[in-house]
Amino acid sequence: MQYDVVVIGAGPNGLCNAAALAQAGLSVLVVEAKDNLGGGLRSAELLEPGFVHDVCSAVHPLGILSPFMRTLPLAEHGLTWIEPPVSAAHPLDDGRAVLLSRSVQTTAAQLGVDERAYARLMSPLLREPELLLADLLGPLGLPRRPFALARFGLRGLRSAAGLARGLFRGQEARALLAGCAAHAILPLDKLFTAAVGMLFLLTGHMADWPIARGGSAAIARALESYLRSLGVQFQVGTRVRSLSELPPARAYVFDLAPRQVIEIAAEHLPARYLRRLARYDYGPAVFKVDYVLDGPIPWRAPECLQASTVHVGGTLEEIARSERAAYTGAISEAPFVMVCQQSQFDDTRAPAGRHTGYAYCHVPFASTVDMTAAIERQIERFAPGFGSRIVARRAISPRDIEHDNPACVGGVIAGGAADITQLFTRPVARLDPYSTPNPRLFLCGASTPPGGGVHGMCGYHAARSVLRRLHGRAGLRRIAQQLEPKRES
Ligand SMILES: Cc1cc2nc3c(=O)[nH]c(=O)nc-3n(C[C@H](O)[C@H](O)[C@H](O)COP(=O)(O)OP(=O)(O)OC[C@H]3O[C@@H](n4cnc5c(N)ncnc54)[C@H](O)[C@@H]3O)c2cc1C
């Protein structure tokens, strides 16, 4: 059987790539190594029956707001987003917590001396924020909101630490920005980390960072059901090692890491391009612990229970130290910890009165150091008694993460370092980063713009690249009309 396109890897980007191509009338086969689809979108009873854990991705601000995913009828295919009362909580040592709420005013009101500075930073970004987000979640190109993008870019170009110190005087606002900027998985004194902080703050003012009812796998199931309705075919349980194993197609799209593209397609790509792929910088990795808990996390600031995500790490300075350590190959004794509380808002995740726990910290690439104790010390610092709530735990190191999904090279969860040299041009600087020198081979994984996270935008933009190649510019114009993310009315 000949297909128009074979997609290798069924993560959110591979699935969104297949969706965009199938919408445009192409025949698509998705080939996946595991027996189930989803990549980063998986859930399982990892520890005890009745406790459903998110294996990878947990909280989805970029999923619910994704310019492409929000055009898909995922609710009709079974997906229910659950939005918590607030997006994120950031506990402080004095027993208080700063909450990232939907309202800029409510959020700013907690920030004391920085109330007005925070509102001045965020309010202008919230005029037609969907269009700004579409610009931010794409490759370099003609922006839809050039002035808003320029305003965002002027601030975002800076380091998160520089912006926080320059704009804010109090520890609350600085910590709030630092916790959001730490999603960059880079030292906070690196250029453009302010953009990541502002992006996550912006999403928190557009939607309350949601989880998927039933587990993140529900997103994959909805995508699969929609794709089947479009006629997309699947071949699971097939770990591709060479292009020669695949059926004939006009184009092949890799939802994989650059290292895997080298392994699978070296003989089809020129040596210079392969050398550039090999130089790709993956950045720090992740160490994760899943828990069965016999009650909610006993935060000293109980309002933390209103948030799907809790940024555990204290002050800007502490978070900056922890992120720098992970980047420079050192182990932080006081790591910044991302805690997610899915079972607070979704009663399908755990038996009544009991809870799942989800926590990870950033560690050096491929690190083998066990961070369980350091993670629990940090949570205990802001939630005394946490340790006594633990019924069972399961820790996974970067090596385990890569073993589980080879696209997470070295335990890296966001497709590679999103620093200034790799933010818009990943994995290799090309006018069209989704194309390769081989006109039949394309990339759509998180190592292409806009990078990590469940948003499917790498897949969507790669689909445009494939369509441009297969249909020419006139064909793309017809198809692009159909694919263009909807403008909010
Ligand atoms: C622990 C963890 C926590 C995270 N938390 C969040 C979060 O809360 N929110 C968020 O938005 N993002 C989160 N992420 C990041 C997010 O999951 C990824 O950025 C996203 O899944 C990337 O999607 P992708 O389609 O590019 O690749 P992936 O999701 O990695 O999918 C790649 C697919 O390719 C398959 N594959 C690999 N090798 C082969 C092969 N040789 N042949 C065939 N198939 C192959 C894999 O099995 C996988 O299904 C997290 C990731 C991890 C690991």
XYZ file of C-alpha atoms and ligand atoms in Angstrom:
542
model
C 0.000 0.000 0.000
C 1.332 3.443 -0.914
C 0.506 6.391 1.391
C 0.905 10.078 0.785
C 2.602 10.445 4.168
C 3.988 8.120 6.847
C 4.379 9.729 10.289
C 6.880 8.032 12.608
C 5.962 8.498 16.277
C 2.484 9.097 17.735
C 3.134 11.832 20.296
C 0.908 14.926 20.262
C 2.968 16.423 17.430
C 2.820 13.279 15.285
C -0.946 13.008 15.867
C -1.571 16.698 15.093
C 0.628 16.423 12.009
C -1.473 13.479 10.817
C -4.678 15.408 11.596
C -3.661 18.441 9.538
C -2.512 16.299 6.614
C -5.636 14.136 6.658
C -7.861 17.227 6.832
C -6.139 18.333 3.636
C -7.156 15.073 1.958
C -3.872 13.141 2.164
C -3.670 9.437 3.037
C -1.666 9.035 6.239
C -0.182 6.099 8.166
C 1.113 6.684 11.722
C 3.744 4.180 12.911
C 4.341 3.995 16.680
C 6.847 1.975 18.738
C 4.546 1.401 21.696
C 1.319 -0.570 21.731
C -0.595 2.601 22.565
C -0.635 6.047 20.994
C 0.146 9.351 22.696
C 3.877 9.543 23.477
C 3.936 12.137 26.277
C 0.158 11.689 26.619
C -0.158 8.511 28.639
C -1.785 7.531 31.940
C -1.556 4.295 33.896
C -2.088 2.644 37.266
C 1.610 2.764 38.059
C 1.454 1.870 41.753
C -1.876 0.557 43.040
C -5.210 -0.323 41.431
C -7.566 2.652 41.307
C -4.794 5.302 41.231
C -4.325 6.723 37.732
C -1.029 8.567 37.193
C 0.056 10.680 34.242
C 3.195 8.946 33.004
C 4.565 12.136 31.394
C 2.545 15.238 30.656
C 0.035 16.290 33.320
C -1.153 19.885 32.972
C -2.089 21.400 29.627
C -2.347 25.180 29.306
C -0.791 24.975 25.848
C -3.125 22.094 24.929
C -6.386 23.883 25.719
C -5.108 27.104 24.124
C -3.257 25.556 21.162
C -4.255 27.444 18.006
C -4.482 24.122 16.148
C -5.757 21.689 18.803
C -8.603 24.026 19.728
C -9.917 23.806 16.154
C -10.250 20.010 16.492
C -13.556 18.493 17.724
C -11.849 16.721 20.628
C -14.800 17.155 23.004
C -16.992 15.234 20.510
C -14.351 12.503 20.617
C -14.448 12.182 24.394
C -12.044 14.785 25.803
C -13.112 16.781 28.846
C -10.785 19.464 30.124
C -11.005 20.125 33.861
C -9.944 23.616 34.860
C -8.993 24.089 38.519
C -9.882 27.298 40.417
C -6.383 28.700 39.774
C -3.536 27.718 37.455
C -0.504 27.719 39.711
C 0.423 28.300 43.326
C 3.827 29.392 44.559
C 4.289 28.782 48.303
C 6.675 30.980 50.279
C 8.613 30.214 53.463
C 6.490 32.545 55.595
C 3.415 30.329 55.069
C 1.794 32.423 52.356
C 1.406 31.483 48.693
C 1.079 33.542 45.525
C -1.659 32.289 43.196
C -1.706 32.695 39.421
C -5.418 33.359 38.816
C -7.321 34.048 35.620
C -7.749 37.718 36.570
C -4.664 39.939 36.221
C -6.061 42.229 38.938
C -6.582 39.388 41.438
C -3.091 38.075 40.765
C -1.507 41.536 40.955
C -3.330 42.346 44.196
C -1.214 39.745 46.042
C 2.035 41.320 44.930
C 2.173 44.358 47.253
C 4.626 46.966 45.915
C 4.631 45.242 42.530
C 0.858 45.296 41.972
C 0.962 47.998 39.325
C 4.169 46.778 37.676
C 2.632 43.308 37.242
C -0.591 44.678 35.772
C 1.426 46.917 33.413
C 3.446 43.886 32.263
C 0.523 41.545 31.627
C -2.560 43.621 30.758
C -1.375 44.823 27.317
C -0.684 41.223 26.288
C -4.300 40.293 26.889
C -5.708 42.265 23.957
C -6.418 39.533 21.373
C -4.174 37.097 23.264
C -5.090 34.165 20.979
C -3.435 35.864 18.032
C -0.354 36.708 20.082
C -0.204 33.072 21.202
C -0.431 31.882 17.588
C 2.594 34.090 16.781
C 4.493 32.811 19.813
C 3.765 29.165 19.000
C 5.123 29.217 15.468
C 8.356 29.455 13.554
C 9.788 32.851 12.644
C 7.552 34.479 10.058
C 5.126 37.276 9.439
C 3.363 37.883 12.773
C -0.398 38.353 13.000
C -0.014 40.803 15.871
C 3.299 42.545 15.123
C 2.919 45.278 17.758
C 1.857 42.896 20.506
C 4.667 40.537 19.502
C 7.170 43.406 19.539
C 5.974 44.473 22.994
C 6.218 40.887 24.212
C 9.603 40.450 22.535
C 11.156 43.571 24.073
C 10.539 42.214 27.556
C 10.801 38.535 26.647
C 14.207 38.911 25.045
C 15.671 39.481 28.494
C 16.613 36.868 31.025
C 13.874 36.002 33.519
C 16.143 36.987 36.416
C 16.949 40.310 34.734
C 13.287 41.088 34.054
C 12.202 40.068 37.567
C 14.875 42.222 39.238
C 14.379 45.123 36.849
C 10.595 45.226 37.108
C 9.735 43.974 40.581
C 10.947 44.889 44.063
C 9.149 42.264 46.175
C 9.945 38.573 46.509
C 6.363 37.526 45.659
C 6.298 38.837 42.078
C 9.899 37.780 41.458
C 9.152 34.237 42.659
C 5.949 34.023 40.587
C 7.827 34.971 37.413
C 10.750 32.666 38.277
C 8.462 29.644 38.792
C 6.832 30.193 35.395
C 10.184 30.857 33.694
C 11.599 27.618 35.118
C 9.376 25.787 32.580
C 12.140 26.800 30.116
C 14.437 24.233 31.844
C 17.315 26.704 31.439
C 19.307 28.971 33.780
C 17.150 32.000 34.528
C 19.955 34.383 33.555
C 19.788 33.180 29.930
C 18.339 35.475 27.289
C 14.720 34.711 26.341
C 13.873 32.911 29.594
C 11.720 35.973 30.410
C 9.640 35.070 27.330
C 8.901 31.615 28.736
C 7.922 33.110 32.098
C 5.636 35.633 30.408
C 4.179 32.955 28.128
C 3.147 30.789 31.090
C 1.780 33.816 32.991
C -0.171 34.782 29.861
C -1.683 31.305 29.545
C -2.697 31.461 33.214
C -4.677 34.623 32.463
C -6.344 32.985 29.438
C -7.325 29.626 30.980
C -6.949 27.876 34.312
C -4.185 25.360 33.538
C -6.297 22.244 32.906
C -5.908 18.529 33.284
C -7.704 15.937 31.151
C -10.539 14.042 32.864
C -9.442 10.443 33.281
C -5.764 11.190 32.660
C -3.642 12.702 29.911
C -4.178 9.547 27.840
C -7.727 10.850 27.269
C -6.233 13.533 24.996
C -4.481 10.859 22.949
C -7.663 8.764 22.800
C -9.678 11.749 21.525
C -7.022 12.534 18.906
C -6.945 8.875 17.826
C -10.734 8.710 17.528
C -10.791 11.932 15.469
C -7.949 10.707 13.245
C -9.739 7.414 12.611
C -12.815 9.425 11.565
C -10.573 11.113 8.975
C -9.332 7.757 7.690
C -5.833 7.878 9.188
C -4.342 4.411 9.674
C -2.140 3.227 12.531
C 0.560 0.629 12.963
C 1.526 0.257 16.639
C 4.196 -1.875 18.310
C 6.691 -1.052 15.559
C 9.907 0.630 16.619
C 11.298 1.982 13.362
C 15.049 1.483 12.940
C 15.390 2.156 9.229
C 13.346 3.902 6.564
C 13.508 0.717 4.501
C 11.072 -0.938 6.989
C 8.307 1.505 6.061
C 5.765 1.275 3.242
C 6.270 3.517 0.208
C 5.122 7.117 0.659
C 5.557 10.515 -0.925
C 6.815 11.937 2.377
C 8.007 10.707 5.784
C 7.585 12.859 8.895
C 9.619 12.145 12.044
C 7.967 12.889 15.403
C 11.331 11.971 16.884
C 14.502 13.530 18.324
C 17.379 14.570 16.026
C 19.522 11.708 17.326
C 16.876 9.202 16.204
C 16.575 10.835 12.787
C 20.312 10.261 12.354
C 19.953 6.598 13.347
C 16.989 5.932 11.068
C 17.685 8.064 8.008
C 21.460 8.726 7.866
C 21.850 7.225 4.387
C 19.145 9.548 3.041
C 20.578 12.819 4.350
C 23.750 14.732 3.457
C 26.718 14.523 5.856
C 26.694 18.248 6.597
C 23.049 18.192 7.747
C 23.717 15.066 9.846
C 26.670 16.823 11.533
C 24.430 19.749 12.407
C 21.750 17.414 13.790
C 24.443 15.699 15.864
C 25.469 19.045 17.394
C 21.922 19.668 18.678
C 21.946 20.664 22.370
C 19.411 18.706 24.447
C 19.831 20.658 27.714
C 18.858 19.391 31.182
C 16.665 16.384 31.934
C 14.022 15.443 34.509
C 13.804 13.162 37.565
C 10.185 12.311 38.441
C 8.382 10.712 41.376
C 4.774 9.450 41.389
C 2.964 8.874 44.672
C -0.035 7.224 46.214
C -1.075 9.523 49.086
C -3.565 8.844 51.870
C -4.799 12.457 51.733
C -4.194 15.797 50.030
C -0.754 17.440 50.324
C -0.815 19.314 53.657
C 0.391 22.667 52.323
C 1.082 25.252 55.039
C -0.742 27.654 52.707
C -3.918 25.589 52.095
C -4.865 27.716 49.062
C -2.182 25.765 47.167
C -4.801 22.990 46.893
C -6.760 25.167 44.449
C -4.033 24.920 41.786
C -3.298 22.138 39.310
C 0.415 23.046 39.510
C 2.481 24.096 42.510
C 5.890 25.674 41.923
C 8.000 24.502 44.847
C 11.331 26.235 45.156
C 11.091 29.413 47.212
C 12.658 32.617 45.988
C 13.859 33.744 42.572
C 17.456 33.326 43.748
C 16.900 29.732 44.911
C 15.113 28.732 41.721
C 17.814 30.370 39.611
C 20.501 28.414 41.518
C 18.668 25.134 41.006
C 18.136 25.684 37.267
C 21.779 26.727 36.768
C 22.934 23.587 38.594
C 20.942 21.292 36.289
C 22.310 23.089 33.246
C 25.944 22.954 34.354
C 25.883 19.272 35.294
C 25.644 19.816 39.072
C 23.113 18.363 41.501
C 20.996 20.823 43.457
C 20.364 19.913 47.092
C 17.326 22.228 46.980
C 15.861 21.663 43.532
C 12.956 23.552 41.998
C 10.100 21.022 42.031
C 7.044 20.970 39.786
C 4.144 19.419 41.733
C 0.841 18.527 40.019
C -2.401 17.729 41.852
C -4.656 16.030 39.307
C -6.720 14.042 41.827
C -7.790 17.247 43.597
C -9.997 18.059 40.607
C -10.654 14.708 38.900
C -12.401 12.028 40.942
C -11.491 9.339 38.391
C -7.831 9.491 39.434
C -7.983 8.031 42.945
C -10.451 6.419 45.403
C -12.413 8.940 47.511
C -10.298 10.672 50.149
C -7.030 9.412 48.712
C -4.805 11.057 46.115
C -2.150 10.654 43.484
C 1.005 12.751 43.740
C 3.208 13.908 40.853
C 6.518 15.743 41.269
C 9.623 16.282 39.184
C 12.759 18.374 39.209
C 15.301 19.313 36.571
C 18.615 17.461 36.630
C 21.661 17.260 34.353
C 21.304 15.476 30.995
C 21.259 11.688 31.544
C 21.916 12.115 35.303
C 21.760 8.937 37.372
C 21.515 10.621 40.786
C 18.442 9.675 42.858
C 16.604 12.941 43.639
C 13.717 11.393 45.610
C 14.916 12.628 49.012
C 15.712 16.136 47.718
C 12.261 16.407 46.078
C 10.509 15.276 49.256
C 12.577 17.649 51.424
C 11.473 20.559 49.257
C 7.783 19.586 49.385
C 8.009 18.956 53.151
C 9.473 22.464 53.569
C 6.199 23.995 52.361
C 3.902 21.104 53.375
C 5.032 19.721 56.753
C 3.726 16.187 57.157
C 3.871 15.365 53.432
C 6.168 12.406 54.112
C 3.659 10.780 56.438
C 0.978 10.902 53.691
C 3.038 8.741 51.316
C 1.642 5.238 50.902
C 3.721 4.250 47.862
C 6.123 5.895 45.459
C 7.838 5.225 42.127
C 10.850 7.252 41.010
C 12.145 7.473 37.451
C 15.512 8.837 36.376
C 16.432 10.400 33.038
C 17.681 6.983 31.887
C 14.280 5.422 32.686
C 12.514 8.226 30.825
C 14.661 7.663 27.722
C 14.215 3.894 27.992
C 10.435 4.413 28.101
C 10.474 6.799 25.115
C 13.668 7.083 23.047
C 12.454 10.479 21.767
C 13.280 11.797 25.276
C 17.043 11.621 24.652
C 18.964 11.632 27.960
C 15.700 12.102 29.896
C 14.993 15.449 28.241
C 11.249 16.131 28.233
C 10.850 19.209 26.028
C 12.713 18.244 22.893
C 15.969 20.036 23.746
C 17.348 23.326 25.045
C 15.179 26.271 23.971
C 17.935 28.860 24.297
C 18.385 31.760 21.915
C 20.364 29.649 19.420
C 17.722 26.908 19.294
C 14.448 28.647 20.026
C 13.280 29.487 16.497
C 15.769 27.515 14.463
C 15.709 24.096 16.085
C 17.021 21.548 15.359
C 19.059 23.151 12.556
C 18.996 26.752 11.280
C 16.933 26.594 8.078
C 14.341 28.907 6.580
C 11.862 26.037 6.981
C 13.027 24.129 10.083
C 10.535 21.292 9.442
C 12.100 20.451 6.087
C 15.386 18.610 5.573
C 17.752 18.627 2.570
C 15.921 15.465 1.432
C 12.644 16.686 -0.131
C 10.765 13.604 1.133
C 11.873 13.784 4.784
C 10.382 16.151 7.376
C 10.609 16.736 11.130
C 7.661 17.459 13.445
C 8.822 16.568 16.983
C 9.392 18.860 19.939
C 12.915 19.537 18.654
C 11.295 21.802 16.023
C 9.656 25.217 16.772
C 7.913 26.068 19.027
C 9.465 23.256 21.120
C 8.279 21.180 24.072
C 4.817 20.843 25.530
C 1.520 19.368 24.442
C 0.259 21.837 21.834
C 0.693 19.961 18.560
C 1.980 23.125 16.888
C 5.235 21.506 15.728
C 3.070 18.906 13.988
C 0.746 21.519 12.496
C 3.570 23.678 11.098
C 5.350 20.601 9.770
C 2.131 19.628 7.974
C 2.158 23.000 6.225
C 5.730 22.329 5.176
C 4.777 18.909 3.749
C 1.763 20.370 1.940
C 3.868 23.153 0.472
C 6.300 20.567 -0.858
C 3.669 18.159 -2.222
C 1.122 20.666 -3.544
C 3.194 23.721 -4.353
C 2.301 27.246 -3.306
C -1.091 27.349 -5.006
C -2.100 24.093 -3.359
C -0.862 25.322 0.003
C -2.946 28.496 -0.263
C -6.088 26.411 -0.689
C -5.106 24.072 2.124
C -3.718 26.775 4.398
C -7.100 28.506 4.306
C -8.587 25.396 5.807
C -5.829 24.878 8.364
C -5.394 28.446 9.511
C -6.115 28.650 13.271
C -9.473 30.309 13.834
C -9.478 33.964 14.781
C -11.427 34.561 17.990
C -14.620 36.489 17.442
C 7.803 13.539 32.750
C 7.239 14.520 31.743
C 6.380 15.523 32.172
C 5.844 16.433 31.241
N 4.920 17.341 31.671
C 4.287 18.124 30.752
C 3.161 18.900 31.118
O 2.682 18.837 32.265
N 2.580 19.669 30.157
C 3.034 19.703 28.860
O 2.454 20.423 28.013
N 4.085 18.945 28.478
C 4.707 18.146 29.388
N 5.732 17.321 29.005
C 6.292 17.471 27.649
C 5.448 16.818 26.576
O 5.009 15.538 26.971
C 6.303 16.706 25.304
O 6.878 17.962 24.986
C 5.427 16.232 24.147
O 4.889 14.955 24.431
C 6.251 16.182 22.878
O 5.450 15.627 21.893
P 6.064 14.931 20.600
O 4.915 14.499 19.786
O 7.053 15.847 19.992
O 6.911 13.691 21.135
P 6.550 12.492 22.112
O 5.346 12.792 22.912
O 7.812 12.185 22.838
O 6.203 11.298 21.131
C 7.170 10.600 20.405
C 6.573 9.244 20.043
O 7.472 8.541 19.204
C 7.512 7.171 19.607
N 8.786 6.630 19.146
C 10.022 6.853 19.655
N 10.946 6.224 18.919
C 10.285 5.585 17.915
C 10.699 4.780 16.827
N 11.996 4.522 16.599
N 9.752 4.267 15.999
C 8.431 4.549 16.209
N 7.996 5.326 17.220
C 8.911 5.841 18.063
C 7.381 7.237 21.111
O 6.963 6.007 21.650
C 6.345 8.353 21.256
O 5.039 7.834 21.212
C 6.239 16.359 29.887
C 7.075 15.333 29.457
C 7.559 14.395 30.359
C 8.418 13.255 29.860
